[in-house]
């Protein structure tokens, strides 16, 4: 079996926590590659003011360019529709060999809303889920949620803890708004891109 990681996120902006996580999971689970997929219009953020998909895509490209095992896909941002993960996974599946196993990587917080995702039952059959926790989360609450989801949907949701995820996109946007440094929190290329395009001010 070939194994591929699918790193789904809004990436507003992408940061070193995302990159450390993707690389850690790639080696831990022996993944051939990790495909970063910036969300077009994330289903739960339609009302929110998120940065244009063009900027989020370019930042993701810049951040991943030095890792030969990382790729970036335009699959969601190319469509001006809401990006449902089920549609993305089905489309990707068509491009892979039949012996490719997919691992969808996302933040553990997403698990609390997972049951509201479109066709979740089918999605959990099509790909494995890896949920990354941040330091300071309620581990008991998360464990209970995962046990519940695994049981109800006969799923295989895996949890991994990543200290580097103490970084968050929300915190980075706040820092920029308050003129605080974001050096070493995002790749240098992304830092320059943000300042050059006056994002998050
Ligand atoms: P979010 O609600 O912005 O993020 C939830 C938490 O997870 C945040 O703390 C976020 O931190 C973190 N996170 C997000 N993506 C991550 C990743 N790949 N690795 C590690 N941490 C991550 O979630 P989102 O980014 O908008 O959505 C995550 C993915 O779920 C996207 O691919 C989205 O399309 C998908 N989704 C699908 C449906 C559906 O199909 N119905 C519904 C909701 C979400 P940062 O802000 O620091 O990243």
CSV table of C-alpha atoms and ligand atoms in Angstrom, one decimal, residues 6-13 15 17-18 21 37 39 41-45 76 83-86 104-110 113 116-118 123 132 134 165 167-170 173, ligand 1:
chain,number,residue,atom,x,y,z
A,6,UNK,CA,-3.7,15.1,3.0
A,7,UNK,CA,-3.2,18.2,5.1
A,8,UNK,CA,-6.4,20.2,5.0
A,9,UNK,CA,-6.7,23.7,6.5
A,10,UNK,CA,-7.6,27.3,6.0
A,11,UNK,CA,-3.9,28.2,6.4
A,12,UNK,CA,-4.6,31.8,7.2
A,13,UNK,CA,-1.6,31.9,7.5
A,15,UNK,CA,2.9,28.5,10.2
A,17,UNK,CA,3.4,24.4,13.6
A,18,UNK,CA,1.7,23.1,10.5
A,21,UNK,CA,3.3,18.5,12.3
A,37,UNK,CA,-4.8,21.7,0.5
A,39,UNK,CA,-9.5,25.4,1.8
A,41,UNK,CA,-14.4,28.5,1.1
A,42,UNK,CA,-14.4,26.5,4.3
A,43,UNK,CA,-17.9,25.3,5.1
A,44,UNK,CA,-17.9,26.6,8.7
A,45,UNK,CA,-16.4,30.0,7.8
A,76,UNK,CA,-10.2,23.5,-3.4
A,83,UNK,CA,-15.0,23.1,-0.1
A,84,UNK,CA,-16.5,20.0,1.4
A,85,UNK,CA,-13.8,17.5,2.3
A,86,UNK,CA,-15.8,14.5,1.0
A,104,UNK,CA,-6.5,13.3,6.3
A,105,UNK,CA,-4.5,15.5,8.8
A,106,UNK,CA,-6.2,18.2,10.7
A,107,UNK,CA,-6.5,19.9,14.1
A,108,UNK,CA,-8.1,17.9,16.9
A,109,UNK,CA,-10.6,20.7,17.5
A,110,UNK,CA,-12.2,19.7,14.2
A,113,UNK,CA,-17.7,19.2,14.8
A,116,UNK,CA,-21.7,18.0,11.0
A,117,UNK,CA,-19.4,17.5,8.0
A,118,UNK,CA,-21.0,16.5,4.7
A,123,UNK,CA,-15.7,10.2,4.4
A,132,UNK,CA,-3.2,16.8,16.0
A,134,UNK,CA,-2.2,21.4,20.9
A,165,UNK,CA,1.2,23.4,17.5
A,167,UNK,CA,1.5,28.2,17.5
A,168,UNK,CA,-1.8,29.1,16.0
A,169,UNK,CA,-2.9,31.1,12.9
A,170,UNK,CA,-5.2,33.2,15.2
A,173,UNK,CA,-2.9,37.4,13.0
B,1,LIG,P1,-10.3,25.5,11.8
B,1,LIG,O1,-11.7,25.5,12.3
B,1,LIG,O2,-9.7,26.8,11.4
B,1,LIG,O3,-9.3,24.9,12.8
B,1,LIG,C1,-9.6,24.2,13.9
B,1,LIG,C2,-8.3,24.0,14.7
B,1,LIG,O4,-7.5,23.1,14.0
B,1,LIG,C3,-7.5,25.3,14.8
B,1,LIG,O5,-7.0,25.3,16.0
B,1,LIG,C4,-6.5,25.2,13.7
B,1,LIG,O6,-5.3,25.9,14.0
B,1,LIG,C5,-6.2,23.7,13.6
B,1,LIG,N1,-5.9,23.2,12.3
B,1,LIG,C6,-6.6,23.4,11.1
B,1,LIG,N2,-6.0,22.7,10.1
B,1,LIG,C7,-4.9,22.1,10.7
B,1,LIG,C8,-4.0,21.2,10.2
B,1,LIG,N3,-4.0,20.8,8.9
B,1,LIG,N4,-3.0,20.8,11.0
B,1,LIG,C9,-3.0,21.1,12.3
B,1,LIG,N5,-3.9,22.0,12.9
B,1,LIG,C10,-4.9,22.4,12.1
B,1,LIG,O7,-10.2,24.5,10.6
B,1,LIG,P2,-10.0,24.7,9.2
B,1,LIG,O8,-8.6,25.0,9.0
B,1,LIG,O9,-11.0,25.7,8.6
B,1,LIG,O10,-10.4,23.3,8.6
B,1,LIG,C11,-9.6,22.2,8.7
B,1,LIG,C12,-10.0,21.3,7.5
B,1,LIG,O11,-11.3,20.7,7.7
B,1,LIG,C13,-10.1,22.0,6.2
B,1,LIG,O12,-9.6,21.1,5.2
B,1,LIG,C14,-11.6,22.1,6.0
B,1,LIG,O13,-12.0,22.2,4.6
B,1,LIG,C15,-12.1,20.9,6.6
B,1,LIG,N6,-13.5,21.0,7.0
B,1,LIG,C16,-14.4,20.3,6.3
B,1,LIG,C17,-15.8,20.4,6.6
B,1,LIG,C18,-16.8,19.7,5.7
B,1,LIG,O14,-16.4,19.0,4.8
B,1,LIG,N7,-18.0,19.9,6.0
B,1,LIG,C19,-16.2,21.2,7.7
B,1,LIG,C20,-15.2,21.9,8.4
B,1,LIG,C21,-13.9,21.8,8.1
B,1,LIG,P3,-4.6,26.9,13.0
B,1,LIG,O15,-5.6,28.0,12.8
B,1,LIG,O16,-3.4,27.3,13.6
B,1,LIG,O17,-4.5,26.2,11.7
